[in-house]
Amino acid sequence: MLSFLLPQRVKLLGLLIAAGVVAAVAALGWQVAELGAQRYAIGGWGAPLGIDLYADGLSLLMLMVNAVVCLGVSVYSTGYFNRAYFRRSRAIYFWPLWMFLWAALNALFLSSDIFNLYVTLELLGLSAVALVALAGGADALTSAMRYLLINLLGSLFYLLGVALLYHRFGSLDITILSQHIEPSPAVWVAMGLMTSGLLLKTALFPMHFWLPAAHASAPAPVSALLSALVVKASFYIFLRLWLEIFPVDSSVFGELLGVLGAIAIFWGGVQALRQTRLKMLIAYSTVAQLGYLFLAFPMASYFAWKGALFILLSHALAKTAMFMAAGNILHFGGHDRIQDFDHVVQYQPLTSAAFALAGISIMGLPPSGGFIGKWLLLEAAINSGQWWLVIIIIMGGLLAAAYIFKVIGYAFTQSRKSHQTRRVPIRMEWTALILAIAAILLGLIAPWPLAIMDIGLPFSGEAAG
Amino acid sequence: MEAMTSLPLMTLMQLLFDTLLGFALLWLGWRALASPDLFQAIVLFIAFGLLMAIVWVRLDAPDVALAEAAIGAGLTGALLLTTLARLEAKNRSKSALEKKHKVWLMTENVKLKTASFLWLMVILMLLVSGLVYAVLTLQEQTFELQMLVSKNLESSGVSNPVTAVLLNFRGYDTLLEMSVLLLALLGVWSFGGIPKPHESLPGPVLNMLSRLLIPLLIIVAGYFLWVGSDAPGGAFQGGSVLGAAGVLLLLVGWRLCIRFVGLPLRIILVFGLGVFVSAAVVLIFLGRQFMEYPPSVAGALILLIEAAATLSIGITLAALFLVGRPEFRRHK
Amino acid sequence: MNTLYLYTIVGVGLFTLGLYALLIHSDLLRKILAINIMGSGVFLILVALAARTQGAVPDPVPHAMVITGIVVAVSATALALALVIRVRTKVGHANLPEQSLE
């Protein structure tokens, strides 16, 4: 599951590896489901000395959604990077960079060592930056540059936190740290540092400013990945640290995160509504959807965590489908100005269906995955009597509905200007559609992922609270 | 008895030395960031790196000192200088329109509003005081982990604890780290070809010097690699010295024969990582854990991996210096 | 308390100095320098704390971490510099446009 990268830059090889990794994840999934959380000591040294890999329900779910999305993106890319005008000299670099990114994600979701996580974060960040820059335009390069600086800054904050934790407790392993942790100034400062670094990478309001440009200017499959998975990776680390290492009685801090999340939902929603370019709209929608993930922190209850995780999963699938659909539309008409859409529904029925279905999940209508996630969050909010959260969740859904219908509305109408159009490879349309359907299906098979979350559950202890 | 009398003096000297070094470091860092001339800033940065290396020695971290001197100061500095040269070259070639931007390049400060500046200061002050407080409250202690390292040192196959941690106990980190390095090169290449290599013929001094230095550097690289198992040194230090030799070669205008630029170069680049991964995977088939080196052959295995890694790291670093992909010319 | 804490404080200083420079400079090359100096600050804290127990052999784990960190830093720097050159060719100048935080 590491990067088995060889100099051959062949699509076939890429697809083979993709299939292999999916199979490996499936095997691991079976193992975790049957035997419970797994721990693997690399080099046979065991935790304090060596590095452990650790897979529980949380990491398994991340790996699975990762595998589904990445497989989708791999198939989609065989079409996308085939285009005549995408220079071959650039396109051949897509596959190795992409494999590095995927390997980094897998390594990240499996690691249980905070320094190892730092290295995977860097691997992830650098490959993501290189992929954004692949688009090659002035916009893409500038936003790639900013993205790189943000990434490095976030990593350094994180690393400084790691340094303090190590020197306080003498271990880098998450499980061992969680057994020894006790409040002290060093822990508080480390917590602050790591939190700011990771949240910067997760683009929580007000640290989201870099996200829309970077996500919108990248090539379509890359945008899909960035929005669907890369921001979630730092969120995943943050969640792990929060649940396992940091002292739990930090409710003021949780409230603050919740408020920031709420602002993100509003701000992202309103900004998305104001955008005139489709990809920018989708990118702002990501800012809003990330806000939901942080609503769970003030509640910190069993349902809230599950709800946030469920939103994370369904958003990953739906957002990938959306960016792919946007890529298809962009490729078809040569632009993504929402107002100038010309009978998109007629020409690209599959793509439009994908966009609409993904939209249902983003809005949180039943029976989609997004609905289940929001429902769980609502339930948690009502249970804990935090009514302001209820209002925010509902308002956020309405805003999402507004911006998605804006796009769909224009997709039906005729444009005043006519455009040159190009054929889109059919598999690019199908991949988008299948991922969108998966996002809906996630709602129908909800009990299953919810059960997986319970394996080696990091938040079971707080179920009562 | 002698020790009793000389101790306070020694401590005082030490304190003086530490204070001076600390302040010099801060001063150089500040100057490197604030100097109005970019070239000067980079030179100061290199000096800063060398001073860091001295600090590492003072802190009993010779391995880090070697890595810092070779990579932190040497190669990063070379990279910065060559980038600056390229940026400047473009600056000169472009005309009036660029004048304004040149001013931008040279004088850098964005004018911050007083209010936001104050806010920034407050936040930074909070950060500093928080950090200093956190650091000062850490007690002196020795951890179990450190004992574990020394206890298991024997079965790791090497006697330099840092190498043991890097290549054996936490070898997985190093594996990923080499991936980062390779990835950086891939990323750089993906940006496109070398932007107009402006060739300047090297002067006779550089030419002479490089003839002497390159073989020497290669030998030093080999030496670092060899002693890495029980003295300061190792794959990264050796690799970076090899990289320096490569940079020197590139500076005197030597280019790889086109024939080698394609596949052979790429194979060398992934060689280190490849050996590392294959060694780890083969061990799985031999019934061990991923990367679990049997103590009896661990030393040899680590040396093998390090040798491959040194080669790849050296070539990768030298290739990074080109700041772009060597052009492939296909004759078909 | 021993003098090695002095280096830790210098590390904190370097980190903050780098952060400050990163935020106020708009020139990309300077931002990269600033990131590197921030990194040196972090490394210094790591290693200085490793040597803080007097008389004992310093802990090798942070040393290994710093070596890893240095290599990661040079990789990131190389990528960043190549990107600067590309930005310069495409956009015409080597600094980021003003970004509004809202």
Tab-separated table of N, CA and C in Angstrom, chain A residues 212-294:
chain	number	residue	atom	x	y	z
A	212	PRO	N	-10.629	28.396	-2.190
A	212	PRO	CA	-11.388	28.446	-3.446
A	212	PRO	C	-10.498	28.583	-4.675
A	213	ALA	N	-9.490	29.474	-4.599
A	213	ALA	CA	-8.654	29.673	-5.787
A	213	ALA	C	-7.907	28.393	-6.142
A	214	ALA	N	-7.331	27.741	-5.123
A	214	ALA	CA	-6.545	26.541	-5.404
A	214	ALA	C	-7.433	25.430	-5.954
A	215	HIS	N	-8.596	25.255	-5.342
A	215	HIS	CA	-9.444	24.161	-5.782
A	215	HIS	C	-10.076	24.429	-7.136
A	216	ALA	N	-10.329	25.694	-7.420
A	216	ALA	CA	-11.021	25.980	-8.667
A	216	ALA	C	-10.073	25.997	-9.862
A	217	SER	N	-8.795	26.336	-9.620
A	217	SER	CA	-7.926	26.497	-10.784
A	217	SER	C	-7.197	25.206	-11.160
A	218	ALA	N	-7.325	24.174	-10.340
A	218	ALA	CA	-6.647	22.922	-10.652
A	218	ALA	C	-7.387	22.182	-11.766
A	219	PRO	N	-6.711	21.194	-12.409
A	219	PRO	CA	-7.421	20.347	-13.359
A	219	PRO	C	-8.568	19.621	-12.655
A	220	ALA	N	-9.651	19.335	-13.391
A	220	ALA	CA	-10.869	18.824	-12.754
A	220	ALA	C	-10.655	17.631	-11.823
A	221	PRO	N	-9.966	16.571	-12.254
A	221	PRO	CA	-9.825	15.451	-11.322
A	221	PRO	C	-9.064	15.849	-10.068
A	222	VAL	N	-8.127	16.784	-10.219
A	222	VAL	CA	-7.365	17.228	-9.054
A	222	VAL	C	-8.251	18.033	-8.118
A	223	SER	N	-9.086	18.918	-8.685
A	223	SER	CA	-10.008	19.660	-7.828
A	223	SER	C	-10.854	18.707	-7.031
A	224	ALA	N	-11.340	17.665	-7.704
A	224	ALA	CA	-12.189	16.699	-7.036
A	224	ALA	C	-11.469	16.103	-5.837
A	225	LEU	N	-10.225	15.712	-6.068
A	225	LEU	CA	-9.448	15.108	-4.991
A	225	LEU	C	-9.202	16.055	-3.843
A	226	LEU	N	-8.846	17.297	-4.188
A	226	LEU	CA	-8.503	18.250	-3.140
A	226	LEU	C	-9.704	18.479	-2.247
A	227	SER	N	-10.858	18.704	-2.890
A	227	SER	CA	-12.040	18.999	-2.103
A	227	SER	C	-12.529	17.780	-1.359
A	228	ALA	N	-12.449	16.627	-2.021
A	228	ALA	CA	-13.042	15.441	-1.439
A	228	ALA	C	-12.165	14.887	-0.327
A	229	LEU	N	-10.872	14.856	-0.542
A	229	LEU	CA	-10.033	14.095	0.379
A	229	LEU	C	-8.934	14.876	1.069
A	230	VAL	N	-8.249	15.739	0.331
A	230	VAL	CA	-7.037	16.313	0.903
A	230	VAL	C	-7.341	17.183	2.125
A	231	VAL	N	-8.390	18.006	2.035
A	231	VAL	CA	-8.722	18.811	3.219
A	231	VAL	C	-9.197	17.922	4.354
A	232	LYS	N	-9.794	16.789	3.998
A	232	LYS	CA	-10.297	15.884	5.034
A	232	LYS	C	-9.141	15.201	5.767
A	233	ALA	N	-8.022	15.078	5.095
A	233	ALA	CA	-6.892	14.389	5.710
A	233	ALA	C	-6.433	15.140	6.950
A	234	SER	N	-6.294	16.468	6.830
A	234	SER	CA	-5.853	17.207	8.009
A	234	SER	C	-6.968	17.234	9.044
A	235	PHE	N	-8.204	17.211	8.583
A	235	PHE	CA	-9.302	17.130	9.543
A	235	PHE	C	-9.239	15.807	10.306
A	236	TYR	N	-8.918	14.758	9.572
A	236	TYR	CA	-8.815	13.435	10.198
A	236	TYR	C	-7.771	13.450	11.309
A	237	ILE	N	-6.601	14.010	11.018
A	237	ILE	CA	-5.557	14.075	12.049
A	237	ILE	C	-6.049	14.877	13.238
A	238	PHE	N	-6.692	15.998	12.921
A	238	PHE	CA	-7.187	16.859	13.982
A	238	PHE	C	-8.171	16.097	14.858
A	239	LEU	N	-9.082	15.373	14.217
A	239	LEU	CA	-10.090	14.619	14.950
A	239	LEU	C	-9.429	13.578	15.857
A	240	ARG	N	-8.450	12.876	15.292
A	240	ARG	CA	-7.740	11.861	16.081
A	240	ARG	C	-7.092	12.472	17.306
A	241	LEU	N	-6.374	13.567	17.083
A	241	LEU	CA	-5.684	14.193	18.195
A	241	LEU	C	-6.679	14.661	19.230
A	242	TRP	N	-7.751	15.282	18.728
A	242	TRP	CA	-8.753	15.847	19.623
A	242	TRP	C	-9.370	14.751	20.473
A	243	LEU	N	-9.704	13.641	19.836
A	243	LEU	CA	-10.409	12.583	20.546
A	243	LEU	C	-9.481	11.784	21.445
A	244	GLU	N	-8.246	11.599	21.004
A	244	GLU	CA	-7.409	10.664	21.731
A	244	GLU	C	-6.361	11.320	22.618
A	245	ILE	N	-5.839	12.448	22.191
A	245	ILE	CA	-4.727	12.997	22.953
A	245	ILE	C	-5.124	14.175	23.826
A	246	PHE	N	-5.803	15.143	23.203
A	246	PHE	CA	-6.004	16.380	23.938
A	246	PHE	C	-6.999	16.185	25.068
A	247	PRO	N	-6.773	16.902	26.178
A	247	PRO	CA	-7.688	16.814	27.303
A	247	PRO	C	-9.113	17.145	26.851
A	248	VAL	N	-10.043	16.333	27.281
A	248	VAL	CA	-11.387	16.447	26.727
A	248	VAL	C	-12.144	17.633	27.301
A	249	ASP	N	-11.786	18.050	28.516
A	249	ASP	CA	-12.590	19.086	29.158
A	249	ASP	C	-12.273	20.484	28.641
A	250	SER	N	-12.188	20.598	27.330
A	250	SER	CA	-11.865	21.906	26.753
A	250	SER	C	-13.087	22.426	26.018
A	251	SER	N	-14.176	22.600	26.770
A	251	SER	CA	-15.443	22.878	26.109
A	251	SER	C	-15.480	24.273	25.481
A	252	VAL	N	-14.784	25.233	26.092
A	252	VAL	CA	-14.787	26.578	25.515
A	252	VAL	C	-14.206	26.530	24.114
A	253	PHE	N	-13.143	25.770	24.002
A	253	PHE	CA	-12.473	25.613	22.721
A	253	PHE	C	-13.414	24.971	21.709
A	254	GLY	N	-14.145	23.951	22.163
A	254	GLY	CA	-15.105	23.284	21.292
A	254	GLY	C	-16.171	24.246	20.801
A	255	GLU	N	-16.659	25.093	21.734
A	255	GLU	CA	-17.664	26.087	21.350
A	255	GLU	C	-17.125	26.992	20.253
A	256	LEU	N	-15.870	27.420	20.440
A	256	LEU	CA	-15.265	28.322	19.476
A	256	LEU	C	-15.232	27.670	18.096
A	257	LEU	N	-14.809	26.400	18.060
A	257	LEU	CA	-14.758	25.694	16.786
A	257	LEU	C	-16.147	25.620	16.169
A	258	GLY	N	-17.146	25.369	17.021
A	258	GLY	CA	-18.514	25.294	16.523
A	258	GLY	C	-18.944	26.603	15.901
A	259	VAL	N	-18.624	27.715	16.575
A	259	VAL	CA	-19.013	29.021	16.046
A	259	VAL	C	-18.326	29.269	14.713
A	260	LEU	N	-17.026	28.949	14.647
A	260	LEU	CA	-16.304	29.137	13.386
A	260	LEU	C	-16.930	28.288	12.294
A	261	GLY	N	-17.290	27.050	12.648
A	261	GLY	CA	-17.938	26.176	11.678
A	261	GLY	C	-19.230	26.792	11.183
A	262	ALA	N	-20.004	27.363	12.118
A	262	ALA	CA	-21.276	27.963	11.742
A	262	ALA	C	-21.054	29.127	10.791
A	263	ILE	N	-20.068	29.976	11.116
A	263	ILE	CA	-19.793	31.098	10.220
A	263	ILE	C	-19.380	30.581	8.851
A	264	ALA	N	-18.566	29.514	8.849
A	264	ALA	CA	-18.117	28.951	7.573
A	264	ALA	C	-19.314	28.511	6.731
A	265	ILE	N	-20.307	27.905	7.375
A	265	ILE	CA	-21.476	27.444	6.624
A	265	ILE	C	-22.159	28.621	5.952
A	266	PHE	N	-22.340	29.683	6.716
A	266	PHE	CA	-23.008	30.846	6.146
A	266	PHE	C	-22.169	31.511	5.077
A	267	TRP	N	-20.942	31.781	5.460
A	267	TRP	CA	-20.069	32.523	4.564
A	267	TRP	C	-19.866	31.765	3.259
A	268	GLY	N	-19.541	30.477	3.393
A	268	GLY	CA	-19.339	29.664	2.199
A	268	GLY	C	-20.588	29.635	1.346
A	269	GLY	N	-21.745	29.488	2.000
A	269	GLY	CA	-23.002	29.420	1.261
A	269	GLY	C	-23.268	30.699	0.496
A	270	VAL	N	-23.123	31.834	1.192
A	270	VAL	CA	-23.413	33.117	0.550
A	270	VAL	C	-22.439	33.373	-0.587
A	271	GLN	N	-21.161	33.102	-0.334
A	271	GLN	CA	-20.163	33.314	-1.379
A	271	GLN	C	-20.435	32.413	-2.580
A	272	ALA	N	-20.822	31.171	-2.308
A	272	ALA	CA	-21.104	30.250	-3.417
A	272	ALA	C	-22.229	30.818	-4.275
A	273	LEU	N	-23.220	31.363	-3.619
A	273	LEU	CA	-24.367	31.915	-4.332
A	273	LEU	C	-23.938	33.078	-5.214
A	274	ARG	N	-22.903	33.790	-4.795
A	274	ARG	CA	-22.485	34.988	-5.529
A	274	ARG	C	-21.570	34.678	-6.699
A	275	GLN	N	-21.047	33.463	-6.780
A	275	GLN	CA	-20.051	33.167	-7.806
A	275	GLN	C	-20.690	33.090	-9.195
A	276	THR	N	-19.896	33.451	-10.187
A	276	THR	CA	-20.393	33.331	-11.554
A	276	THR	C	-19.743	32.161	-12.276
A	277	ARG	N	-18.678	31.614	-11.694
A	277	ARG	CA	-18.027	30.464	-12.322
A	277	ARG	C	-18.382	29.213	-11.541
A	278	LEU	N	-18.672	28.163	-12.281
A	278	LEU	CA	-19.148	26.942	-11.649
A	278	LEU	C	-18.122	26.364	-10.665
A	279	LYS	N	-16.846	26.325	-11.097
A	279	LYS	CA	-15.864	25.684	-10.226
A	279	LYS	C	-15.641	26.478	-8.941
A	280	MET	N	-15.727	27.812	-9.043
A	280	MET	CA	-15.596	28.631	-7.841
A	280	MET	C	-16.767	28.364	-6.911
A	281	LEU	N	-17.946	28.215	-7.506
A	281	LEU	CA	-19.142	27.941	-6.702
A	281	LEU	C	-18.949	26.649	-5.913
A	282	ILE	N	-18.480	25.619	-6.623
A	282	ILE	CA	-18.309	24.331	-5.945
A	282	ILE	C	-17.255	24.445	-4.854
A	283	ALA	N	-16.198	25.218	-5.124
A	283	ALA	CA	-15.131	25.352	-4.138
A	283	ALA	C	-15.654	26.039	-2.878
A	284	TYR	N	-16.463	27.100	-3.047
A	284	TYR	CA	-17.032	27.747	-1.855
A	284	TYR	C	-17.981	26.826	-1.129
A	285	SER	N	-18.664	25.992	-1.897
A	285	SER	CA	-19.544	25.019	-1.261
A	285	SER	C	-18.732	24.098	-0.350
A	286	THR	N	-17.498	23.797	-0.758
A	286	THR	CA	-16.640	22.989	0.114
A	286	THR	C	-16.370	23.708	1.429
A	287	VAL	N	-16.103	25.016	1.344
A	287	VAL	CA	-15.869	25.782	2.575
A	287	VAL	C	-17.058	25.624	3.509
A	288	ALA	N	-18.266	25.728	2.935
A	288	ALA	CA	-19.469	25.618	3.759
A	288	ALA	C	-19.602	24.221	4.349
A	289	GLN	N	-19.391	23.217	3.511
A	289	GLN	CA	-19.575	21.847	3.982
A	289	GLN	C	-18.553	21.483	5.067
A	290	LEU	N	-17.348	22.059	4.944
A	290	LEU	CA	-16.359	21.805	5.990
A	290	LEU	C	-16.827	22.368	7.316
A	291	GLY	N	-17.615	23.446	7.238
A	291	GLY	CA	-18.147	24.024	8.459
A	291	GLY	C	-18.954	23.021	9.266
A	292	TYR	N	-19.729	22.179	8.573
A	292	TYR	CA	-20.562	21.196	9.275
A	292	TYR	C	-19.719	20.284	10.154
A	293	LEU	N	-18.521	19.931	9.619
A	293	LEU	CA	-17.698	18.998	10.369
A	293	LEU	C	-17.371	19.540	11.754
A	294	PHE	N	-17.273	20.881	11.851
A	294	PHE	CA	-16.865	21.460	13.124
A	294	PHE	C	-18.038	21.704	14.064
